[in-house]
Amino acid sequence: MSPRGLFSVRALSCARGDKTLFAGLSFQLNAGEALHVRGPNGLGKTTLLRALCGLSRPIRGDIRWRGERVSDLAEEFTAEVAYVGHLNGIQGELTVLENLQTAARVFVRGKERMADVETALARVGLVASADRPARHLSQGQKRRLALARLLILRRPLWILDEPFTALDAASVEGLSSIIGEHMSAGGLALIVSHQAFDLPGIRDFELARFCKART
Amino acid sequence: MSPRGLFSVRALSCARGDKTLFAGLSFQLNAGEALHVRGPNGLGKTTLLRALCGLSRPIRGDIRWRGERVSDLAEEFTAEVAYVGHLNGIQGELTVLENLQTAARVFVRGKERMADVETALARVGLVASADRPARHLSQGQKRRLALARLLILRRPLWILDEPFTALDAASVEGLSSIIGEHMSAGGLALIVSHQAFDLPGIRDFELARFCKART
Amino acid sequence: MSGGLFYAMRAVFMRDLLVFWRRSTEVMTSLVFFVMVTTLFPLAVGPERHELMLIAPGVLWVAALLATTLSLNHLFASDYQDGSLEQLLMSPYPLSALVAAKIAAHWVLTGLPLALLSPLLAVQLALPTKAMGTLVLSLLLGTPILSLIGAVPAALTLGVRGGGVLVSLLVLPLYTPVLIFGAEAVAAAAGQGFASVAHLSLLGAFLALTLSFAPWASSAALRVSLD
Amino acid sequence: MSGGLFYAMRAVFMRDLLVFWRRSTEVMTSLVFFVMVTTLFPLAVGPERHELMLIAPGVLWVAALLATTLSLNHLFASDYQDGSLEQLLMSPYPLSALVAAKIAAHWVLTGLPLALLSPLLAVQLALPTKAMGTLVLSLLLGTPILSLIGAVPAALTLGVRGGGVLVSLLVLPLYTPVLIFGAEAVAAAAGQGFASVAHLSLLGAFLALTLSFAPWASSAALRVSLD
Amino acid sequence: MGEFSGFASVTRLIKFTHKYGAPKRFYLLAGRLVPWLAALTVILMLAGLYLGLYWAPPDYQQGDAYRIMFVHVPNAWMSMMAYMALAIFAAIGYIWNVRLADMLAKATAPLGASFTLTALVTGSLWGKPMWGTWWVWDARLTSELILFFLYVGYMALQASIDDPRRAAHASAILAIVGVVNIPIIHYSVYWWHTLHQPASLTLTNQPKIYMTMLVPLIVMSMAFMFFYLTMLLVRTRSEILVREQHTDWVRKLIKAGR
Ligand code: HEM
Ligand SMILES: Nc1ncnc2c1ncn2[C@@H]1O[C@H](COP(=O)(O)OP(=O)(O)OP(=O)(O)O)[C@@H](O)[C@H]1O
Ligand SMILES: Nc1ncnc2c1ncn2[C@@H]1O[C@H](COP(=O)(O)OP(=O)(O)OP(=O)(O)O)[C@@H](O)[C@H]1O
Ligand SMILES: [Mg+2]
Ligand SMILES: [Mg+2]
């Protein structure tokens, strides 16, 4: 199914502790579009992403997916989102392959797609280490494993927090092209990254516009 | 005291698990020089750095500081090295300030240099958050705090593993200039980073030259 | 669809079994802890068989309870640290169901073996043979309750530093009924009282109750802790 | 120079105190665990005062032992995860000294308050008043041993997933002598045996011994698990 | 269906009261109430003490020892009522996300704990003359002790989470689960060991209470009830100030110097 997704956020404001980080944040995202969320350290980018994918509750504002409130859709919505955060979400005890297989089983609805696992592994260049326990991977290899999940989940909306951390030059290239394909397949993407990367047709989004006080 | 340090490594080889990562690695580093260790993910850069600062034992090879074996110098040597790894080494419970003060007390020999703490904080732009518990810091702020330690320790040899991770553009600039000053003050630096950064007079060091098999 | 749910639950269950199994020690240790507590007691109290027999049911049950409490930290903690929990929250299935699967895995690896091993230790503590059956049965009924109730504090204390001890502080009061019913059942069977059936059926009822609310409560707790 | 060392040790000590203190519950919980284990027993064994009095010394000591064991995980674990242990290894001072400081902090926050609280619980367990003094004394001598010995496995099991339970598994055998001496001393004072002085002095000797080797051993263990 | 619409109407009600029970409004209202409640508490307390210590005659078998009842029993009662209040506040705060209810719950916990502790202490003080021992594992005593642990757990959890909203919600879940368990704990302890020999000593076999004891008892109970209300408002007010310190109405308040 090619997602005709329309993701719209209006008047969103979030706080950490007792401090409001940003307020009145709004944007729209259509099929095949992507945002590069930018801003100095500690501005609230991670907070924003977590709020958008429903991991933390914003103070106010409404987030809509295909026109309906995310809070009403609940699981319906999470079934459409793929999130990669600062943490990799890898099981050190399981092998690289097992990690992906479990992901496929738990996160992919309906009949699973084990075929994807193979292709995903190949795509992030971890075939060689497929049977090694994930805790033996190097920092960058771990990151790649986390990103491989994106290819398996096949979710229309990608939310990525610093995806390029610890990746070597080649992998950065690879990832950007992966995102590019996702977009041209009608997928949406929200990317936070301090690191430069070239991705045709991605819009910059300065978070600073919505924050009055700086930390 | 301006360090006239001379750091030399000869025929070093390291392994993780049962696989030899690199062998016969040699280089020399004189006062005011720096190496930018490069190589794709999983090549062995982290392993190398940990071996150099004595956190893990290499298979063979000798590492000399001011001409003497590091293994013989023991604490004498660690008193000259500052290491910042993938992990930040921050106490989430302590405030930003307390973190640095403790570092100063525990790691700086002889009469402490509390003055440095203030300047270090200012330098990494954390003065505003000085009294917040460190676990409330954002990813990038945590990284900065970890790096602030460098300024307090005043060690001649800096060993940095991906120091630029999660740092925003401005901080990347800042850090590179800090390293630059360290070098011009006669300090040595070994830096692993996939991210580009401009630092006049730093030598590239391709680790791949010493690895036969690639992961 | 619900087939998909069951499928996912099984996947989570299997995954946890596998992970814990790889942490080779994990399974054994909770058991060994059980063994040690029960063996420490004769050492501390002194070897008089009569005294021992009096306290045997109590000691066995307290040991079982503490062993479970200790293992609770491993129910969510490591998944939380490495971020796979935050991924689990993003699954298309109702969280409580997946949590139930995790709890089941936890029980299979801690409570179950413990219940099966108990008779051996009961012998050490001079528990009359006629009470063995009741002992095992009471543990089979009781330990799942421990895992279920324990899941809630385990989820609540995630990310809270020093959570390890905090869990036990939160959970032990809630464990009281299980302890009382369980120990009483065994004591009764050991012939210091009436039929143990009453206590066992109470345990059963309690199990049914916790089954109904614990998974829901702990998934709610997870959402809060990850907020 | 050695002044610098002392200075650094004090810094580590103060830092740990501060950190644990900030984990506001940390101090209390290990205590409350102690309280609750001692409470669980009457619940499990039954309220008869006579029976309770018989097992009181054993229960108190086992409880103290378990409370310490639980808190051991927090001795190094969090420092290990956030990498500050890695940094400690890079300090210019002998590691064993700094580790000793950490252990001292651990004891002040777990063993000490526990020893001071014990009489209250002894009352609950109907321990004769004349034994109170011995109880406190034995705990004051014994708990530092527990912290010292416990540091070694705590260091060894770093990074070993599911270490929490493993620690207790490794540590309990080492604790047995302490347990026996301690419990015996109290029992003796409670008038069920000989003079308790012998046991107490044994504890003292044991303490001296562990003081000499534990810090060294655990710092060695740290180096190993961080390799 | 019917109950769902019931839930909906409850929600409407809560939202309504929430709008008017906004922290600021509550702060000012409570500020006006506190003096009166405090006065009432003091009066009742004094009256109760007078009745309890002078007016009521010594007991024919206990002498004056029984007078501790006038402190013990009210505290014991309050300890239970306080937990119910705690759970209700917590539930409202969690389900309908009402911050004021969170604060009320947080304010209730230490009060309830202190009631419980007082009941325990006075009880065991009373136990010494009555039973010749500080403590027996009687059902009622035991359940009170466990109640105390529940309070401690709640407060410990509150204390160890520093993001106020998360702390509130987490401890709310704990309180709710606790409520599910409290009756079970209560009865388990009461059935405990009753299948064979009865627990060594129980509180049930007492001389039936005379008027001369009942009146002071009731007055004292009222006194402690109002004490709870007073302290609840006071604590909640300070909690509001802490949480709202960044809002401008609090800033104004501080500028005004009150
Ligand atoms: C640590 C010791 C004690 C504790 C924890 C304790 C606890 C309690 C509790 C929880 C209640 C409320 C029961 C209810 O309303 O359902 C209560 C009531 C009462 N207690 Fe105690 N108690 C203790 C000792 C004593 C002693 C020694 C006496 C005197 C013999 C006593 C006399 C009473 C009386 C007369 C009541 C009110 C009667 C009633 O509410 O049914 N208590 N106590
Ligand atoms: N648990 C917390 N309690 C209070 N404040 C917090 C908490 N977590 C984060 N903060 C603060 O919230 C702000 C936003 O944090 P966030 O992680 O969203 O920043 P960020 O934009 O992702 O920064 P970075 O680019 O470094 O990742 C930071 O100033 C941080 O100090
Ligand atoms: N504990 C371990 N056991 C076995 N192999 C390991 C272990 N840790 C790392 N490795 C392997 O050693 C190799 C080097 O790891 P290392 O972390 O040094 O790579 P790296 O150069 O730092 O990579 P990156 O750029 O991603 O950080 C990797 O291939 C990794 O898979
Ligand atoms: Mg971030
Ligand atoms: Mg690396």
mmCIF file with all atom_site columns, C-alpha atoms in Angstrom, chain D residues 100-209:
data_model
loop_
_atom_site.group_PDB
_atom_site.id
_atom_site.type_symbol
_atom_site.label_atom_id
_atom_site.label_alt_id
_atom_site.label_comp_id
_atom_site.label_asym_id
_atom_site.label_entity_id
_atom_site.label_seq_id
_atom_site.pdbx_PDB_ins_code
_atom_site.Cartn_x
_atom_site.Cartn_y
_atom_site.Cartn_z
_atom_site.occupancy
_atom_site.B_iso_or_equiv
_atom_site.pdbx_formal_charge
_atom_site.auth_seq_id
_atom_site.auth_comp_id
_atom_site.auth_asym_id
_atom_site.auth_atom_id
_atom_site.pdbx_PDB_model_num
ATOM 1   C CA . ALA D 1 100 ? 37.941 1.552   49.433 1.00 0.00 ? 100 ALA D CA 1
ATOM 2   C CA . ALA D 1 101 ? 36.434 5.021   49.623 1.00 0.00 ? 101 ALA D CA 1
ATOM 3   C CA . LYS D 1 102 ? 33.452 3.882   47.547 1.00 0.00 ? 102 LYS D CA 1
ATOM 4   C CA . ILE D 1 103 ? 32.941 0.880   49.801 1.00 0.00 ? 103 ILE D CA 1
ATOM 5   C CA . ALA D 1 104 ? 33.104 3.061   52.887 1.00 0.00 ? 104 ALA D CA 1
ATOM 6   C CA . ALA D 1 105 ? 30.380 5.267   51.454 1.00 0.00 ? 105 ALA D CA 1
ATOM 7   C CA . HIS D 1 106 ? 28.301 2.206   50.686 1.00 0.00 ? 106 HIS D CA 1
ATOM 8   C CA . TRP D 1 107 ? 28.553 0.970   54.248 1.00 0.00 ? 107 TRP D CA 1
ATOM 9   C CA . VAL D 1 108 ? 27.718 4.325   55.795 1.00 0.00 ? 108 VAL D CA 1
ATOM 10  C CA . LEU D 1 109 ? 24.544 4.364   53.726 1.00 0.00 ? 109 LEU D CA 1
ATOM 11  C CA . THR D 1 110 ? 23.412 0.764   54.144 1.00 0.00 ? 110 THR D CA 1
ATOM 12  C CA . GLY D 1 111 ? 25.080 -1.151  56.943 1.00 0.00 ? 111 GLY D CA 1
ATOM 13  C CA . LEU D 1 112 ? 25.295 1.588   59.523 1.00 0.00 ? 112 LEU D CA 1
ATOM 14  C CA . PRO D 1 113 ? 21.645 2.719   59.556 1.00 0.00 ? 113 PRO D CA 1
ATOM 15  C CA . LEU D 1 114 ? 20.604 -0.906  59.436 1.00 0.00 ? 114 LEU D CA 1
ATOM 16  C CA . ALA D 1 115 ? 22.584 -1.730  62.547 1.00 0.00 ? 115 ALA D CA 1
ATOM 17  C CA . LEU D 1 116 ? 21.149 1.264   64.363 1.00 0.00 ? 116 LEU D CA 1
ATOM 18  C CA . LEU D 1 117 ? 17.580 0.362   63.462 1.00 0.00 ? 117 LEU D CA 1
ATOM 19  C CA . SER D 1 118 ? 17.820 -3.297  64.334 1.00 0.00 ? 118 SER D CA 1
ATOM 20  C CA . PRO D 1 119 ? 16.640 -3.075  67.998 1.00 0.00 ? 119 PRO D CA 1
ATOM 21  C CA . LEU D 1 120 ? 13.211 -1.883  66.877 1.00 0.00 ? 120 LEU D CA 1
ATOM 22  C CA . LEU D 1 121 ? 12.745 -4.985  64.762 1.00 0.00 ? 121 LEU D CA 1
ATOM 23  C CA . ALA D 1 122 ? 14.215 -7.170  67.464 1.00 0.00 ? 122 ALA D CA 1
ATOM 24  C CA . VAL D 1 123 ? 11.333 -6.037  69.655 1.00 0.00 ? 123 VAL D CA 1
ATOM 25  C CA . GLN D 1 124 ? 8.875  -7.143  67.007 1.00 0.00 ? 124 GLN D CA 1
ATOM 26  C CA . LEU D 1 125 ? 10.527 -10.530 66.951 1.00 0.00 ? 125 LEU D CA 1
ATOM 27  C CA . ALA D 1 126 ? 10.356 -10.752 70.730 1.00 0.00 ? 126 ALA D CA 1
ATOM 28  C CA . LEU D 1 127 ? 14.128 -10.859 71.145 1.00 0.00 ? 127 LEU D CA 1
ATOM 29  C CA . PRO D 1 128 ? 14.983 -10.536 74.849 1.00 0.00 ? 128 PRO D CA 1
ATOM 30  C CA . THR D 1 129 ? 16.122 -7.019  75.741 1.00 0.00 ? 129 THR D CA 1
ATOM 31  C CA . LYS D 1 130 ? 19.427 -8.214  77.163 1.00 0.00 ? 130 LYS D CA 1
ATOM 32  C CA . ALA D 1 131 ? 20.483 -9.340  73.665 1.00 0.00 ? 131 ALA D CA 1
ATOM 33  C CA . MET D 1 132 ? 19.944 -5.937  72.056 1.00 0.00 ? 132 MET D CA 1
ATOM 34  C CA . GLY D 1 133 ? 23.439 -4.662  72.760 1.00 0.00 ? 133 GLY D CA 1
ATOM 35  C CA . THR D 1 134 ? 25.039 -7.720  71.236 1.00 0.00 ? 134 THR D CA 1
ATOM 36  C CA . LEU D 1 135 ? 22.750 -7.479  68.221 1.00 0.00 ? 135 LEU D CA 1
ATOM 37  C CA . VAL D 1 136 ? 23.776 -3.922  67.416 1.00 0.00 ? 136 VAL D CA 1
ATOM 38  C CA . LEU D 1 137 ? 27.430 -4.631  68.089 1.00 0.00 ? 137 LEU D CA 1
ATOM 39  C CA . SER D 1 138 ? 27.459 -7.744  65.935 1.00 0.00 ? 138 SER D CA 1
ATOM 40  C CA . LEU D 1 139 ? 25.820 -5.828  63.090 1.00 0.00 ? 139 LEU D CA 1
ATOM 41  C CA . LEU D 1 140 ? 28.261 -2.946  63.458 1.00 0.00 ? 140 LEU D CA 1
ATOM 42  C CA . LEU D 1 141 ? 31.101 -5.421  63.116 1.00 0.00 ? 141 LEU D CA 1
ATOM 43  C CA . GLY D 1 142 ? 29.419 -7.594  60.513 1.00 0.00 ? 142 GLY D CA 1
ATOM 44  C CA . THR D 1 143 ? 27.912 -5.206  57.987 1.00 0.00 ? 143 THR D CA 1
ATOM 45  C CA . PRO D 1 144 ? 31.228 -3.640  56.973 1.00 0.00 ? 144 PRO D CA 1
ATOM 46  C CA . ILE D 1 145 ? 32.446 -7.142  56.216 1.00 0.00 ? 145 ILE D CA 1
ATOM 47  C CA . LEU D 1 146 ? 29.399 -7.653  54.030 1.00 0.00 ? 146 LEU D CA 1
ATOM 48  C CA . SER D 1 147 ? 30.057 -4.450  52.107 1.00 0.00 ? 147 SER D CA 1
ATOM 49  C CA . LEU D 1 148 ? 33.744 -5.273  51.712 1.00 0.00 ? 148 LEU D CA 1
ATOM 50  C CA . ILE D 1 149 ? 33.321 -8.860  50.582 1.00 0.00 ? 149 ILE D CA 1
ATOM 51  C CA . GLY D 1 150 ? 30.345 -7.957  48.451 1.00 0.00 ? 150 GLY D CA 1
ATOM 52  C CA . ALA D 1 151 ? 32.356 -5.414  46.490 1.00 0.00 ? 151 ALA D CA 1
ATOM 53  C CA . VAL D 1 152 ? 34.363 -8.163  44.795 1.00 0.00 ? 152 VAL D CA 1
ATOM 54  C CA . PRO D 1 153 ? 31.486 -10.012 43.105 1.00 0.00 ? 153 PRO D CA 1
ATOM 55  C CA . ALA D 1 154 ? 29.785 -6.692  42.437 1.00 0.00 ? 154 ALA D CA 1
ATOM 56  C CA . ALA D 1 155 ? 32.857 -5.682  40.454 1.00 0.00 ? 155 ALA D CA 1
ATOM 57  C CA . LEU D 1 156 ? 33.208 -9.048  38.753 1.00 0.00 ? 156 LEU D CA 1
ATOM 58  C CA . THR D 1 157 ? 29.643 -9.165  37.493 1.00 0.00 ? 157 THR D CA 1
ATOM 59  C CA . LEU D 1 158 ? 29.738 -5.747  35.858 1.00 0.00 ? 158 LEU D CA 1
ATOM 60  C CA . GLY D 1 159 ? 28.545 -5.906  32.277 1.00 0.00 ? 159 GLY D CA 1
ATOM 61  C CA . VAL D 1 160 ? 27.469 -9.484  32.791 1.00 0.00 ? 160 VAL D CA 1
ATOM 62  C CA . ARG D 1 161 ? 23.797 -9.073  32.006 1.00 0.00 ? 161 ARG D CA 1
ATOM 63  C CA . GLY D 1 162 ? 21.514 -10.225 34.782 1.00 0.00 ? 162 GLY D CA 1
ATOM 64  C CA . GLY D 1 163 ? 24.441 -9.532  37.069 1.00 0.00 ? 163 GLY D CA 1
ATOM 65  C CA . GLY D 1 164 ? 22.081 -8.461  39.832 1.00 0.00 ? 164 GLY D CA 1
ATOM 66  C CA . VAL D 1 165 ? 21.113 -11.960 40.815 1.00 0.00 ? 165 VAL D CA 1
ATOM 67  C CA . LEU D 1 166 ? 24.534 -13.298 39.975 1.00 0.00 ? 166 LEU D CA 1
ATOM 68  C CA . VAL D 1 167 ? 26.058 -11.048 42.604 1.00 0.00 ? 167 VAL D CA 1
ATOM 69  C CA . SER D 1 168 ? 23.931 -12.542 45.323 1.00 0.00 ? 168 SER D CA 1
ATOM 70  C CA . LEU D 1 169 ? 24.718 -15.984 44.002 1.00 0.00 ? 169 LEU D CA 1
ATOM 71  C CA . LEU D 1 170 ? 28.445 -15.368 44.242 1.00 0.00 ? 170 LEU D CA 1
ATOM 72  C CA . VAL D 1 171 ? 28.337 -13.480 47.472 1.00 0.00 ? 171 VAL D CA 1
ATOM 73  C CA . LEU D 1 172 ? 26.140 -15.621 49.693 1.00 0.00 ? 172 LEU D CA 1
ATOM 74  C CA . PRO D 1 173 ? 28.664 -18.414 50.187 1.00 0.00 ? 173 PRO D CA 1
ATOM 75  C CA . LEU D 1 174 ? 31.233 -15.845 51.235 1.00 0.00 ? 174 LEU D CA 1
ATOM 76  C CA . TYR D 1 175 ? 28.731 -14.408 53.688 1.00 0.00 ? 175 TYR D CA 1
ATOM 77  C CA . THR D 1 176 ? 28.047 -17.688 55.451 1.00 0.00 ? 176 THR D CA 1
ATOM 78  C CA . PRO D 1 177 ? 30.748 -17.383 58.127 1.00 0.00 ? 177 PRO D CA 1
ATOM 79  C CA . VAL D 1 178 ? 29.691 -13.837 58.949 1.00 0.00 ? 178 VAL D CA 1
ATOM 80  C CA . LEU D 1 179 ? 26.128 -14.995 59.190 1.00 0.00 ? 179 LEU D CA 1
ATOM 81  C CA . ILE D 1 180 ? 26.957 -17.862 61.516 1.00 0.00 ? 180 ILE D CA 1
ATOM 82  C CA . PHE D 1 181 ? 29.184 -15.851 63.850 1.00 0.00 ? 181 PHE D CA 1
ATOM 83  C CA . GLY D 1 182 ? 26.734 -12.979 63.947 1.00 0.00 ? 182 GLY D CA 1
ATOM 84  C CA . ALA D 1 183 ? 23.618 -15.024 64.538 1.00 0.00 ? 183 ALA D CA 1
ATOM 85  C CA . GLU D 1 184 ? 25.373 -17.203 67.096 1.00 0.00 ? 184 GLU D CA 1
ATOM 86  C CA . ALA D 1 185 ? 26.597 -14.164 68.997 1.00 0.00 ? 185 ALA D CA 1
ATOM 87  C CA . VAL D 1 186 ? 23.059 -12.824 69.279 1.00 0.00 ? 186 VAL D CA 1
ATOM 88  C CA . ALA D 1 187 ? 21.577 -16.198 70.114 1.00 0.00 ? 187 ALA D CA 1
ATOM 89  C CA . ALA D 1 188 ? 24.198 -16.636 72.804 1.00 0.00 ? 188 ALA D CA 1
ATOM 90  C CA . ALA D 1 189 ? 23.412 -13.241 74.289 1.00 0.00 ? 189 ALA D CA 1
ATOM 91  C CA . ALA D 1 190 ? 19.724 -14.168 74.160 1.00 0.00 ? 190 ALA D CA 1
ATOM 92  C CA . GLY D 1 191 ? 20.709 -16.855 76.599 1.00 0.00 ? 191 GLY D CA 1
ATOM 93  C CA . GLN D 1 192 ? 20.453 -19.926 74.430 1.00 0.00 ? 192 GLN D CA 1
ATOM 94  C CA . GLY D 1 193 ? 24.168 -20.602 74.488 1.00 0.00 ? 193 GLY D CA 1
ATOM 95  C CA . PHE D 1 194 ? 27.642 -19.633 75.632 1.00 0.00 ? 194 PHE D CA 1
ATOM 96  C CA . ALA D 1 195 ? 29.179 -16.235 76.005 1.00 0.00 ? 195 ALA D CA 1
ATOM 97  C CA . SER D 1 196 ? 28.851 -14.179 72.854 1.00 0.00 ? 196 SER D CA 1
ATOM 98  C CA . VAL D 1 197 ? 32.257 -12.529 73.262 1.00 0.00 ? 197 VAL D CA 1
ATOM 99  C CA . ALA D 1 198 ? 34.019 -15.328 71.409 1.00 0.00 ? 198 ALA D CA 1
ATOM 100 C CA . HIS D 1 199 ? 31.831 -14.903 68.342 1.00 0.00 ? 199 HIS D CA 1
ATOM 101 C CA . LEU D 1 200 ? 32.145 -11.137 68.364 1.00 0.00 ? 200 LEU D CA 1
ATOM 102 C CA . SER D 1 201 ? 35.931 -11.271 68.514 1.00 0.00 ? 201 SER D CA 1
ATOM 103 C CA . LEU D 1 202 ? 35.885 -13.727 65.619 1.00 0.00 ? 202 LEU D CA 1
ATOM 104 C CA . LEU D 1 203 ? 33.836 -11.218 63.679 1.00 0.00 ? 203 LEU D CA 1
ATOM 105 C CA . GLY D 1 204 ? 36.367 -8.534  64.537 1.00 0.00 ? 204 GLY D CA 1
ATOM 106 C CA . ALA D 1 205 ? 39.243 -10.645 63.288 1.00 0.00 ? 205 ALA D CA 1
ATOM 107 C CA . PHE D 1 206 ? 37.333 -11.419 60.105 1.00 0.00 ? 206 PHE D CA 1
ATOM 108 C CA . LEU D 1 207 ? 36.721 -7.722  59.585 1.00 0.00 ? 207 LEU D CA 1
ATOM 109 C CA . ALA D 1 208 ? 40.429 -6.951  59.880 1.00 0.00 ? 208 ALA D CA 1
ATOM 110 C CA . LEU D 1 209 ? 41.174 -9.662  57.333 1.00 0.00 ? 209 LEU D CA 1
#
